[in-house]
GROMACS .gro file of C-alpha atoms in nm:
model
  436
    1UNK     CA    1   5.930 -18.751  -2.501
    2UNK     CA    2   6.176 -18.660  -2.217
    3UNK     CA    3   6.450 -18.586  -2.508
    4UNK     CA    4   6.238 -18.329  -2.650
    5UNK     CA    5   6.144 -18.177  -2.340
    6UNK     CA    6   6.515 -18.098  -2.287
    7UNK     CA    7   6.541 -17.981  -2.641
    8UNK     CA    8   6.228 -17.748  -2.573
    9UNK     CA    9   6.364 -17.613  -2.255
   10UNK     CA   10   6.714 -17.541  -2.397
   11UNK     CA   11   6.511 -17.357  -2.683
   12UNK     CA   12   6.304 -17.193  -2.457
   13UNK     CA   13   6.583 -17.075  -2.231
   14UNK     CA   14   6.817 -16.948  -2.485
   15UNK     CA   15   6.685 -16.656  -2.539
   16UNK     CA   16   6.698 -16.547  -2.202
   17UNK     CA   17   7.072 -16.711  -2.117
   18UNK     CA   18   7.252 -16.558  -2.415
   19UNK     CA   19   7.335 -16.216  -2.300
   20UNK     CA   20   7.457 -16.358  -1.980
   21UNK     CA   21   7.630 -16.619  -2.117
   22UNK     CA   22   7.869 -16.330  -2.311
   23UNK     CA   23   7.834 -16.124  -2.012
   24UNK     CA   24   7.944 -16.293  -1.732
   25UNK     CA   25   8.269 -16.369  -1.925
   26UNK     CA   26   8.570 -16.137  -1.835
   27UNK     CA   27   8.726 -16.223  -2.124
   28UNK     CA   28   8.690 -16.081  -2.486
   29UNK     CA   29   8.605 -16.314  -2.766
   30UNK     CA   30   8.953 -16.361  -2.846
   31UNK     CA   31   9.082 -16.415  -2.504
   32UNK     CA   32   8.819 -16.601  -2.424
   33UNK     CA   33   8.887 -16.803  -2.740
   34UNK     CA   34   9.255 -16.872  -2.698
   35UNK     CA   35   9.201 -16.935  -2.323
   36UNK     CA   36   9.035 -17.262  -2.398
   37UNK     CA   37   9.151 -17.340  -2.751
   38UNK     CA   38   9.507 -17.205  -2.798
   39UNK     CA   39   9.719 -17.486  -2.691
   40UNK     CA   40   9.483 -17.769  -2.864
   41UNK     CA   41   9.453 -17.531  -3.153
   42UNK     CA   42   9.826 -17.497  -3.193
   43UNK     CA   43   9.877 -17.906  -3.208
   44UNK     CA   44   9.592 -17.877  -3.437
   45UNK     CA   45   9.775 -17.657  -3.670
   46UNK     CA   46  10.045 -17.890  -3.684
   47UNK     CA   47   9.826 -18.190  -3.775
   48UNK     CA   48   9.665 -17.941  -4.137
   49UNK     CA   49   9.966 -17.807  -4.223
   50UNK     CA   50  10.140 -17.979  -4.488
   51UNK     CA   51  10.224 -18.037  -4.815
   52UNK     CA   52   9.978 -18.247  -4.918
   53UNK     CA   53   9.724 -18.050  -5.117
   54UNK     CA   54   9.328 -18.109  -4.970
   55UNK     CA   55   9.003 -18.005  -5.080
   56UNK     CA   56   8.722 -17.945  -4.846
   57UNK     CA   57   8.383 -17.962  -4.915
   58UNK     CA   58   8.138 -17.710  -4.804
   59UNK     CA   59   7.778 -17.717  -4.795
   60UNK     CA   60   7.520 -17.482  -4.638
   61UNK     CA   61   7.180 -17.330  -4.642
   62UNK     CA   62   7.236 -16.991  -4.571
   63UNK     CA   63   7.220 -16.802  -4.875
   64UNK     CA   64   7.234 -16.462  -4.688
   65UNK     CA   65   7.612 -16.542  -4.599
   66UNK     CA   66   7.723 -16.636  -4.986
   67UNK     CA   67   7.994 -16.399  -5.007
   68UNK     CA   68   8.090 -16.390  -4.666
   69UNK     CA   69   8.173 -16.773  -4.640
   70UNK     CA   70   8.343 -16.751  -4.944
   71UNK     CA   71   8.577 -16.461  -4.804
   72UNK     CA   72   8.580 -16.710  -4.496
   73UNK     CA   73   8.739 -16.971  -4.665
   74UNK     CA   74   8.979 -16.741  -4.866
   75UNK     CA   75   9.131 -16.613  -4.518
   76UNK     CA   76   9.176 -16.980  -4.386
   77UNK     CA   77   9.311 -17.057  -4.712
   78UNK     CA   78   9.585 -16.756  -4.695
   79UNK     CA   79   9.682 -16.920  -4.364
   80UNK     CA   80   9.685 -17.251  -4.503
   81UNK     CA   81   9.845 -17.301  -4.815
   82UNK     CA   82   9.793 -17.629  -4.889
   83UNK     CA   83   9.399 -17.631  -4.821
   84UNK     CA   84   9.121 -17.517  -5.094
   85UNK     CA   85   8.791 -17.499  -4.944
   86UNK     CA   86   8.480 -17.519  -5.236
   87UNK     CA   87   8.169 -17.328  -5.101
   88UNK     CA   88   7.817 -17.448  -5.227
   89UNK     CA   89   7.538 -17.292  -5.082
   90UNK     CA   90   7.198 -17.356  -5.183
   91UNK     CA   91   6.869 -17.188  -5.058
   92UNK     CA   92   6.542 -17.392  -5.220
   93UNK     CA   93   6.593 -17.774  -5.195
   94UNK     CA   94   6.882 -17.763  -4.965
   95UNK     CA   95   6.781 -18.103  -4.793
   96UNK     CA   96   6.657 -18.226  -5.132
   97UNK     CA   97   7.044 -18.193  -5.250
   98UNK     CA   98   7.200 -18.307  -4.908
   99UNK     CA   99   6.951 -18.600  -4.886
  100UNK     CA  100   7.053 -18.705  -5.236
  101UNK     CA  101   7.434 -18.665  -5.182
  102UNK     CA  102   7.424 -18.877  -4.840
  103UNK     CA  103   7.235 -19.155  -5.060
  104UNK     CA  104   7.513 -19.149  -5.304
  105UNK     CA  105   7.772 -19.143  -5.091
  106UNK     CA  106   7.895 -18.796  -5.164
  107UNK     CA  107   7.808 -18.616  -4.885
  108UNK     CA  108   8.031 -18.311  -4.846
  109UNK     CA  109   8.299 -18.285  -4.571
  110UNK     CA  110   8.128 -17.979  -4.423
  111UNK     CA  111   7.706 -17.962  -4.397
  112UNK     CA  112   7.453 -17.762  -4.222
  113UNK     CA  113   7.114 -17.856  -4.060
  114UNK     CA  114   6.916 -17.652  -3.828
  115UNK     CA  115   6.990 -17.905  -3.498
  116UNK     CA  116   6.756 -18.063  -3.274
  117UNK     CA  117   6.548 -18.363  -3.442
  118UNK     CA  118   6.720 -18.263  -3.824
  119UNK     CA  119   7.062 -18.373  -3.633
  120UNK     CA  120   6.862 -18.701  -3.569
  121UNK     CA  121   6.806 -18.726  -3.925
  122UNK     CA  122   7.154 -18.718  -4.033
  123UNK     CA  123   7.268 -18.916  -3.737
  124UNK     CA  124   7.468 -19.138  -3.951
  125UNK     CA  125   7.669 -18.886  -4.095
  126UNK     CA  126   7.781 -18.660  -3.833
  127UNK     CA  127   8.107 -18.690  -3.627
  128UNK     CA  128   8.132 -18.676  -3.238
  129UNK     CA  129   8.328 -18.316  -3.154
  130UNK     CA  130   8.308 -18.345  -2.812
  131UNK     CA  131   8.652 -18.335  -2.778
  132UNK     CA  132   8.732 -18.016  -2.983
  133UNK     CA  133   8.851 -17.719  -2.855
  134UNK     CA  134   8.561 -17.439  -3.008
  135UNK     CA  135   8.298 -17.692  -2.750
  136UNK     CA  136   8.431 -17.522  -2.405
  137UNK     CA  137   8.302 -17.171  -2.627
  138UNK     CA  138   7.908 -17.284  -2.691
  139UNK     CA  139   7.709 -17.110  -2.472
  140UNK     CA  140   7.535 -17.328  -2.267
  141UNK     CA  141   7.175 -17.236  -2.379
  142UNK     CA  142   7.251 -17.340  -2.743
  143UNK     CA  143   7.469 -17.649  -2.632
  144UNK     CA  144   7.151 -17.862  -2.668
  145UNK     CA  145   7.098 -17.805  -3.009
  146UNK     CA  146   7.395 -17.916  -3.160
  147UNK     CA  147   7.400 -18.234  -2.899
  148UNK     CA  148   7.315 -18.582  -2.988
  149UNK     CA  149   7.292 -18.855  -2.730
  150UNK     CA  150   7.541 -18.680  -2.483
  151UNK     CA  151   7.791 -18.532  -2.762
  152UNK     CA  152   7.847 -18.283  -2.888
  153UNK     CA  153   7.799 -18.329  -3.307
  154UNK     CA  154   7.805 -17.939  -3.434
  155UNK     CA  155   7.889 -17.609  -3.374
  156UNK     CA  156   7.618 -17.325  -3.368
  157UNK     CA  157   7.643 -17.052  -3.616
  158UNK     CA  158   7.398 -16.775  -3.446
  159UNK     CA  159   7.101 -16.714  -3.260
  160UNK     CA  160   6.840 -16.544  -3.520
  161UNK     CA  161   6.492 -16.433  -3.532
  162UNK     CA  162   6.237 -16.387  -3.790
  163UNK     CA  163   5.888 -16.156  -3.782
  164UNK     CA  164   5.763 -15.824  -3.949
  165UNK     CA  165   6.045 -15.589  -4.132
  166UNK     CA  166   5.899 -15.276  -4.182
  167UNK     CA  167   5.987 -14.969  -4.339
  168UNK     CA  168   6.038 -14.738  -4.074
  169UNK     CA  169   6.029 -14.414  -4.316
  170UNK     CA  170   5.650 -14.547  -4.405
  171UNK     CA  171   5.568 -14.632  -4.046
  172UNK     CA  172   5.692 -14.247  -3.943
  173UNK     CA  173   5.536 -14.027  -4.222
  174UNK     CA  174   5.204 -14.206  -4.139
  175UNK     CA  175   5.230 -14.187  -3.735
  176UNK     CA  176   5.197 -14.549  -3.722
  177UNK     CA  177   5.296 -14.706  -3.412
  178UNK     CA  178   5.416 -15.066  -3.377
  179UNK     CA  179   5.112 -15.315  -3.343
  180UNK     CA  180   5.101 -15.553  -3.065
  181UNK     CA  181   4.817 -15.733  -3.143
  182UNK     CA  182   4.611 -15.854  -3.425
  183UNK     CA  183   4.348 -15.525  -3.410
  184UNK     CA  184   4.627 -15.313  -3.406
  185UNK     CA  185   4.809 -15.499  -3.699
  186UNK     CA  186   4.527 -15.466  -3.905
  187UNK     CA  187   4.441 -15.099  -3.813
  188UNK     CA  188   4.770 -15.045  -3.959
  189UNK     CA  189   4.702 -15.218  -4.261
  190UNK     CA  190   4.376 -15.034  -4.275
  191UNK     CA  191   4.587 -14.705  -4.277
  192UNK     CA  192   4.839 -14.811  -4.528
  193UNK     CA  193   4.582 -14.900  -4.755
  194UNK     CA  194   4.379 -14.565  -4.714
  195UNK     CA  195   4.716 -14.398  -4.832
  196UNK     CA  196   4.729 -14.610  -5.147
  197UNK     CA  197   5.026 -14.779  -4.981
  198UNK     CA  198   5.034 -15.168  -4.991
  199UNK     CA  199   5.071 -15.297  -4.625
  200UNK     CA  200   5.239 -15.611  -4.732
  201UNK     CA  201   5.485 -15.757  -4.975
  202UNK     CA  202   5.401 -16.168  -4.943
  203UNK     CA  203   5.687 -16.407  -5.011
  204UNK     CA  204   5.439 -16.724  -5.083
  205UNK     CA  205   5.623 -16.846  -5.328
  206UNK     CA  206   5.847 -16.994  -5.097
  207UNK     CA  207   5.735 -17.274  -4.904
  208UNK     CA  208   5.992 -17.292  -4.647
  209UNK     CA  209   5.935 -16.924  -4.516
  210UNK     CA  210   5.554 -17.059  -4.499
  211UNK     CA  211   5.696 -17.314  -4.287
  212UNK     CA  212   5.837 -17.061  -4.088
  213UNK     CA  213   5.548 -16.901  -4.047
  214UNK     CA  214   5.313 -17.157  -3.930
  215UNK     CA  215   5.574 -17.248  -3.642
  216UNK     CA  216   5.379 -16.878  -3.502
  217UNK     CA  217   5.098 -17.137  -3.445
  218UNK     CA  218   5.292 -17.445  -3.299
  219UNK     CA  219   5.496 -17.245  -3.046
  220UNK     CA  220   5.313 -16.961  -2.993
  221UNK     CA  221   5.086 -16.970  -2.633
  222UNK     CA  222   5.199 -17.241  -2.363
  223UNK     CA  223   5.250 -17.614  -2.396
  224UNK     CA  224   5.471 -17.603  -2.731
  225UNK     CA  225   5.616 -17.949  -2.648
  226UNK     CA  226   5.321 -18.140  -2.432
  227UNK     CA  227   5.150 -18.005  -2.828
  228UNK     CA  228   5.382 -18.192  -3.032
  229UNK     CA  229   5.376 -18.479  -2.838
  230UNK     CA  230   5.031 -18.478  -2.861
  231UNK     CA  231   5.052 -18.476  -3.238
  232UNK     CA  232   5.293 -18.764  -3.236
  233UNK     CA  233   5.102 -18.978  -2.983
  234UNK     CA  234   4.741 -18.848  -3.131
  235UNK     CA  235   4.621 -18.716  -2.845
  236UNK     CA  236   4.653 -18.382  -3.014
  237UNK     CA  237   4.516 -18.193  -3.333
  238UNK     CA  238   4.587 -17.930  -3.545
  239UNK     CA  239   4.237 -17.870  -3.678
  240UNK     CA  240   4.150 -17.866  -3.313
  241UNK     CA  241   4.382 -17.605  -3.164
  242UNK     CA  242   4.296 -17.263  -3.101
  243UNK     CA  243   4.670 -17.121  -3.171
  244UNK     CA  244   4.641 -17.302  -3.561
  245UNK     CA  245   4.363 -17.120  -3.616
  246UNK     CA  246   4.490 -16.761  -3.475
  247UNK     CA  247   4.810 -16.799  -3.733
  248UNK     CA  248   4.568 -16.906  -4.060
  249UNK     CA  249   4.358 -16.581  -3.921
  250UNK     CA  250   4.689 -16.381  -3.947
  251UNK     CA  251   4.754 -16.536  -4.310
  252UNK     CA  252   4.412 -16.423  -4.422
  253UNK     CA  253   4.492 -16.086  -4.292
  254UNK     CA  254   4.838 -16.061  -4.506
  255UNK     CA  255   4.671 -16.177  -4.822
  256UNK     CA  256   4.391 -15.933  -4.798
  257UNK     CA  257   4.616 -15.643  -4.744
  258UNK     CA  258   4.937 -15.802  -4.987
  259UNK     CA  259   5.032 -15.748  -5.326
  260UNK     CA  260   4.840 -15.929  -5.598
  261UNK     CA  261   4.915 -16.276  -5.688
  262UNK     CA  262   5.162 -16.353  -5.383
  263UNK     CA  263   5.294 -16.707  -5.483
  264UNK     CA  264   5.407 -16.554  -5.823
  265UNK     CA  265   5.647 -16.328  -5.550
  266UNK     CA  266   6.001 -16.561  -5.403
  267UNK     CA  267   6.255 -16.422  -5.206
  268UNK     CA  268   6.428 -16.204  -5.489
  269UNK     CA  269   6.107 -16.026  -5.622
  270UNK     CA  270   5.975 -15.984  -5.274
  271UNK     CA  271   6.292 -15.828  -5.110
  272UNK     CA  272   6.301 -15.570  -5.420
  273UNK     CA  273   5.960 -15.472  -5.425
  274UNK     CA  274   5.971 -15.407  -5.064
  275UNK     CA  275   6.344 -15.236  -5.085
  276UNK     CA  276   6.198 -14.997  -5.347
  277UNK     CA  277   5.919 -14.895  -5.103
  278UNK     CA  278   5.648 -15.051  -5.292
  279UNK     CA  279   5.483 -15.237  -4.941
  280UNK     CA  280   5.563 -15.165  -4.587
  281UNK     CA  281   5.612 -15.492  -4.418
  282UNK     CA  282   5.726 -15.817  -4.517
  283UNK     CA  283   5.732 -16.126  -4.276
  284UNK     CA  284   6.107 -16.201  -4.282
  285UNK     CA  285   6.398 -16.268  -4.051
  286UNK     CA  286   6.738 -16.083  -4.000
  287UNK     CA  287   6.895 -16.227  -4.320
  288UNK     CA  288   6.660 -16.011  -4.503
  289UNK     CA  289   6.889 -15.769  -4.448
  290UNK     CA  290   7.189 -15.730  -4.642
  291UNK     CA  291   6.960 -15.843  -4.953
  292UNK     CA  292   6.737 -15.504  -4.893
  293UNK     CA  293   7.068 -15.289  -4.794
  294UNK     CA  294   7.208 -15.394  -5.172
  295UNK     CA  295   6.911 -15.281  -5.324
  296UNK     CA  296   6.807 -14.938  -5.085
  297UNK     CA  297   7.129 -14.898  -4.863
  298UNK     CA  298   6.988 -14.577  -4.678
  299UNK     CA  299   6.657 -14.771  -4.599
  300UNK     CA  300   6.566 -14.755  -4.254
  301UNK     CA  301   6.394 -15.075  -4.160
  302UNK     CA  302   6.306 -15.273  -3.823
  303UNK     CA  303   6.174 -15.604  -3.690
  304UNK     CA  304   5.878 -15.688  -3.447
  305UNK     CA  305   5.713 -15.949  -3.344
  306UNK     CA  306   5.399 -16.119  -3.514
  307UNK     CA  307   5.070 -16.049  -3.363
  308UNK     CA  308   4.848 -16.352  -3.370
  309UNK     CA  309   4.568 -16.272  -3.109
  310UNK     CA  310   4.431 -15.957  -2.948
  311UNK     CA  311   4.601 -16.061  -2.623
  312UNK     CA  312   4.949 -15.847  -2.653
  313UNK     CA  313   5.118 -16.068  -2.400
  314UNK     CA  314   5.093 -16.375  -2.689
  315UNK     CA  315   5.285 -16.131  -2.921
  316UNK     CA  316   5.675 -16.277  -2.912
  317UNK     CA  317   5.926 -16.311  -3.136
  318UNK     CA  318   6.059 -16.624  -3.264
  319UNK     CA  319   6.416 -16.666  -3.250
  320UNK     CA  320   6.642 -16.974  -3.175
  321UNK     CA  321   7.005 -17.098  -3.279
  322UNK     CA  322   7.008 -17.048  -3.676
  323UNK     CA  323   7.240 -17.324  -3.825
  324UNK     CA  324   7.438 -17.587  -3.691
  325UNK     CA  325   7.768 -17.641  -3.905
  326UNK     CA  326   7.863 -18.052  -3.896
  327UNK     CA  327   8.164 -18.242  -3.971
  328UNK     CA  328   8.084 -18.560  -4.184
  329UNK     CA  329   8.175 -18.864  -4.058
  330UNK     CA  330   8.267 -18.966  -4.467
  331UNK     CA  331   8.539 -18.683  -4.471
  332UNK     CA  332   8.859 -18.793  -4.638
  333UNK     CA  333   9.019 -18.511  -4.412
  334UNK     CA  334   8.821 -18.445  -4.074
  335UNK     CA  335   9.084 -18.319  -3.886
  336UNK     CA  336   9.101 -18.061  -4.134
  337UNK     CA  337   8.742 -17.982  -4.130
  338UNK     CA  338   8.751 -17.961  -3.758
  339UNK     CA  339   9.045 -17.737  -3.758
  340UNK     CA  340   8.824 -17.500  -3.988
  341UNK     CA  341   8.583 -17.487  -3.714
  342UNK     CA  342   8.793 -17.426  -3.462
  343UNK     CA  343   8.949 -17.146  -3.635
  344UNK     CA  344   8.603 -16.957  -3.685
  345UNK     CA  345   8.603 -16.957  -3.275
  346UNK     CA  346   8.959 -16.902  -3.186
  347UNK     CA  347   9.135 -16.705  -3.454
  348UNK     CA  348   9.118 -16.307  -3.507
  349UNK     CA  349   9.018 -16.385  -3.848
  350UNK     CA  350   8.751 -16.619  -3.790
  351UNK     CA  351   8.592 -16.417  -3.536
  352UNK     CA  352   8.590 -16.158  -3.757
  353UNK     CA  353   8.394 -16.317  -4.009
  354UNK     CA  354   8.138 -16.401  -3.781
  355UNK     CA  355   8.103 -16.089  -3.600
  356UNK     CA  356   8.182 -15.827  -3.832
  357UNK     CA  357   8.113 -15.978  -4.182
  358UNK     CA  358   7.817 -16.218  -4.096
  359UNK     CA  359   7.729 -15.985  -3.803
  360UNK     CA  360   7.576 -16.291  -3.592
  361UNK     CA  361   7.424 -16.275  -3.245
  362UNK     CA  362   7.664 -16.487  -3.140
  363UNK     CA  363   7.600 -16.881  -2.995
  364UNK     CA  364   7.925 -16.852  -2.835
  365UNK     CA  365   8.050 -16.723  -2.486
  366UNK     CA  366   8.284 -16.455  -2.501
  367UNK     CA  367   8.159 -16.308  -2.821
  368UNK     CA  368   7.915 -15.992  -2.821
  369UNK     CA  369   7.694 -15.875  -3.092
  370UNK     CA  370   7.894 -15.620  -3.318
  371UNK     CA  371   7.687 -15.564  -3.590
  372UNK     CA  372   7.474 -15.261  -3.790
  373UNK     CA  373   7.186 -15.487  -3.868
  374UNK     CA  374   6.887 -15.323  -3.728
  375UNK     CA  375   6.699 -15.622  -3.792
  376UNK     CA  376   6.957 -15.820  -3.569
  377UNK     CA  377   6.937 -15.543  -3.249
  378UNK     CA  378   6.584 -15.547  -3.283
  379UNK     CA  379   6.622 -15.917  -3.233
  380UNK     CA  380   6.856 -15.889  -2.977
  381UNK     CA  381   6.636 -15.643  -2.764
  382UNK     CA  382   6.362 -15.917  -2.744
  383UNK     CA  383   6.605 -16.156  -2.645
  384UNK     CA  384   6.733 -15.947  -2.371
  385UNK     CA  385   6.386 -15.898  -2.275
  386UNK     CA  386   6.307 -16.271  -2.260
  387UNK     CA  387   6.010 -16.209  -2.497
  388UNK     CA  388   6.080 -16.499  -2.721
  389UNK     CA  389   5.913 -16.815  -2.828
  390UNK     CA  390   6.106 -17.098  -3.005
  391UNK     CA  391   6.177 -17.212  -3.363
  392UNK     CA  392   5.967 -17.555  -3.352
  393UNK     CA  393   6.048 -17.675  -3.695
  394UNK     CA  394   6.339 -17.918  -3.586
  395UNK     CA  395   6.113 -18.079  -3.337
  396UNK     CA  396   5.878 -18.186  -3.668
  397UNK     CA  397   5.891 -18.443  -3.849
  398UNK     CA  398   6.118 -18.471  -4.150
  399UNK     CA  399   5.987 -18.306  -4.434
  400UNK     CA  400   5.691 -18.115  -4.247
  401UNK     CA  401   5.884 -17.763  -4.273
  402UNK     CA  402   5.848 -17.743  -4.643
  403UNK     CA  403   5.520 -17.983  -4.696
  404UNK     CA  404   5.341 -17.762  -4.444
  405UNK     CA  405   5.420 -17.472  -4.644
  406UNK     CA  406   5.269 -17.647  -4.970
  407UNK     CA  407   4.973 -17.705  -4.784
  408UNK     CA  408   4.952 -17.319  -4.703
  409UNK     CA  409   5.019 -17.267  -5.070
  410UNK     CA  410   4.730 -17.470  -5.190
  411UNK     CA  411   4.501 -17.278  -4.916
  412UNK     CA  412   4.637 -16.942  -5.094
  413UNK     CA  413   4.569 -17.056  -5.448
  414UNK     CA  414   4.195 -17.171  -5.370
  415UNK     CA  415   4.122 -16.870  -5.211
  416UNK     CA  416   4.101 -16.775  -4.849
  417UNK     CA  417   3.807 -16.904  -4.618
  418UNK     CA  418   3.842 -17.301  -4.604
  419UNK     CA  419   4.046 -17.315  -4.294
  420UNK     CA  420   3.930 -17.629  -4.179
  421UNK     CA  421   4.001 -17.830  -4.463
  422UNK     CA  422   4.369 -17.684  -4.460
  423UNK     CA  423   4.432 -17.753  -4.080
  424UNK     CA  424   4.304 -18.099  -4.150
  425UNK     CA  425   4.562 -18.132  -4.426
  426UNK     CA  426   4.824 -18.018  -4.216
  427UNK     CA  427   4.698 -18.260  -3.928
  428UNK     CA  428   4.716 -18.556  -4.216
  429UNK     CA  429   5.079 -18.468  -4.326
  430UNK     CA  430   5.205 -18.503  -3.964
  431UNK     CA  431   5.023 -18.833  -3.914
  432UNK     CA  432   5.220 -18.938  -4.268
  433UNK     CA  433   5.542 -18.805  -4.193
  434UNK     CA  434   5.570 -18.898  -3.828
  435UNK     CA  435   5.543 -19.252  -3.900
  436UNK     CA  436   5.815 -19.269  -4.233
   0.00000   0.00000   0.00000
């Protein structure tokens, strides 16, 4: 319980401390990286440079950065001609594939988790990176997310957030304000529907998205960690918790004002119809922008926190560290894998990958957000205001993230109304998975 509390406090603090961590540094991103890692990085360069041809297998779940990570690999290879980085990006079923690789002794050299409890799941495969130069650059707020039993075992990719992505043009043409309560959100939906505009593009073919959606029930309000501890010791029930009932009411609203057959639309279909202006809103995260911009480069979009009650004070954006890179302890070339992670933080080309190509909200000291992604800009604003909640799913039992989404899919497929049965099913799922 104490460890969970530490995890929670770190995640909670992350959204208010990130700007301070960057602002307190008197060095630029490049200078800060060189100051902490130049000497060690040079030593590492000597270790990894040579005539022997080496292949590093890299696997991650962030499909939004597929092209960028391949360009990153190319840039590193240009500086290290003997190294080949094979990139594998898997969206759906990422963890199923990773577990299969782990059980078959085929782990990639570098792999990704969401940090926190997911590190515990793969504790037998992570490498202690505490002595690596990049560790000095990790923002204090992000450090716990990549730690295990007092050691640093990963490099945090970025801060991120999700909520309601909206079409600014549609909102402006219909004189709509950003809603801060559930009633205001329903009023927005009613206005849009009366104008012949479908309010929501519902991407509910993807169980992972519904897993993220229900996080607003877990992390919303006060006492998220006591609630999760209560679920673990049996003293709390999802079916008895008002904030879980609130998030089901939000789901009902999105279904009422969404397109027909919401379970038929996954990421590609929902992003495409939203980008074409067929709906005004979609529940998604900052990663949605690249796909939307590819389809509609001139489309103006924004992101706001998902309202779950009629109290505006409850409306906070879910934001946290999004993705952690680990070096597998089964890697035949761990020093090279470590060098790649250091290179991303300390080299000009590596920082270009993170800040300019991926346009991340940095989780590293001395780096400042430089991107043009308007969704990231909005998330940064919520972070600076401290108006956020954590991503609680890394604290859930292994498998609950996707399986809870499947329970909501069952609810959607049977028609809305029987919330009690679904919430009880979520309780039973938690009980079953926590004991495995």
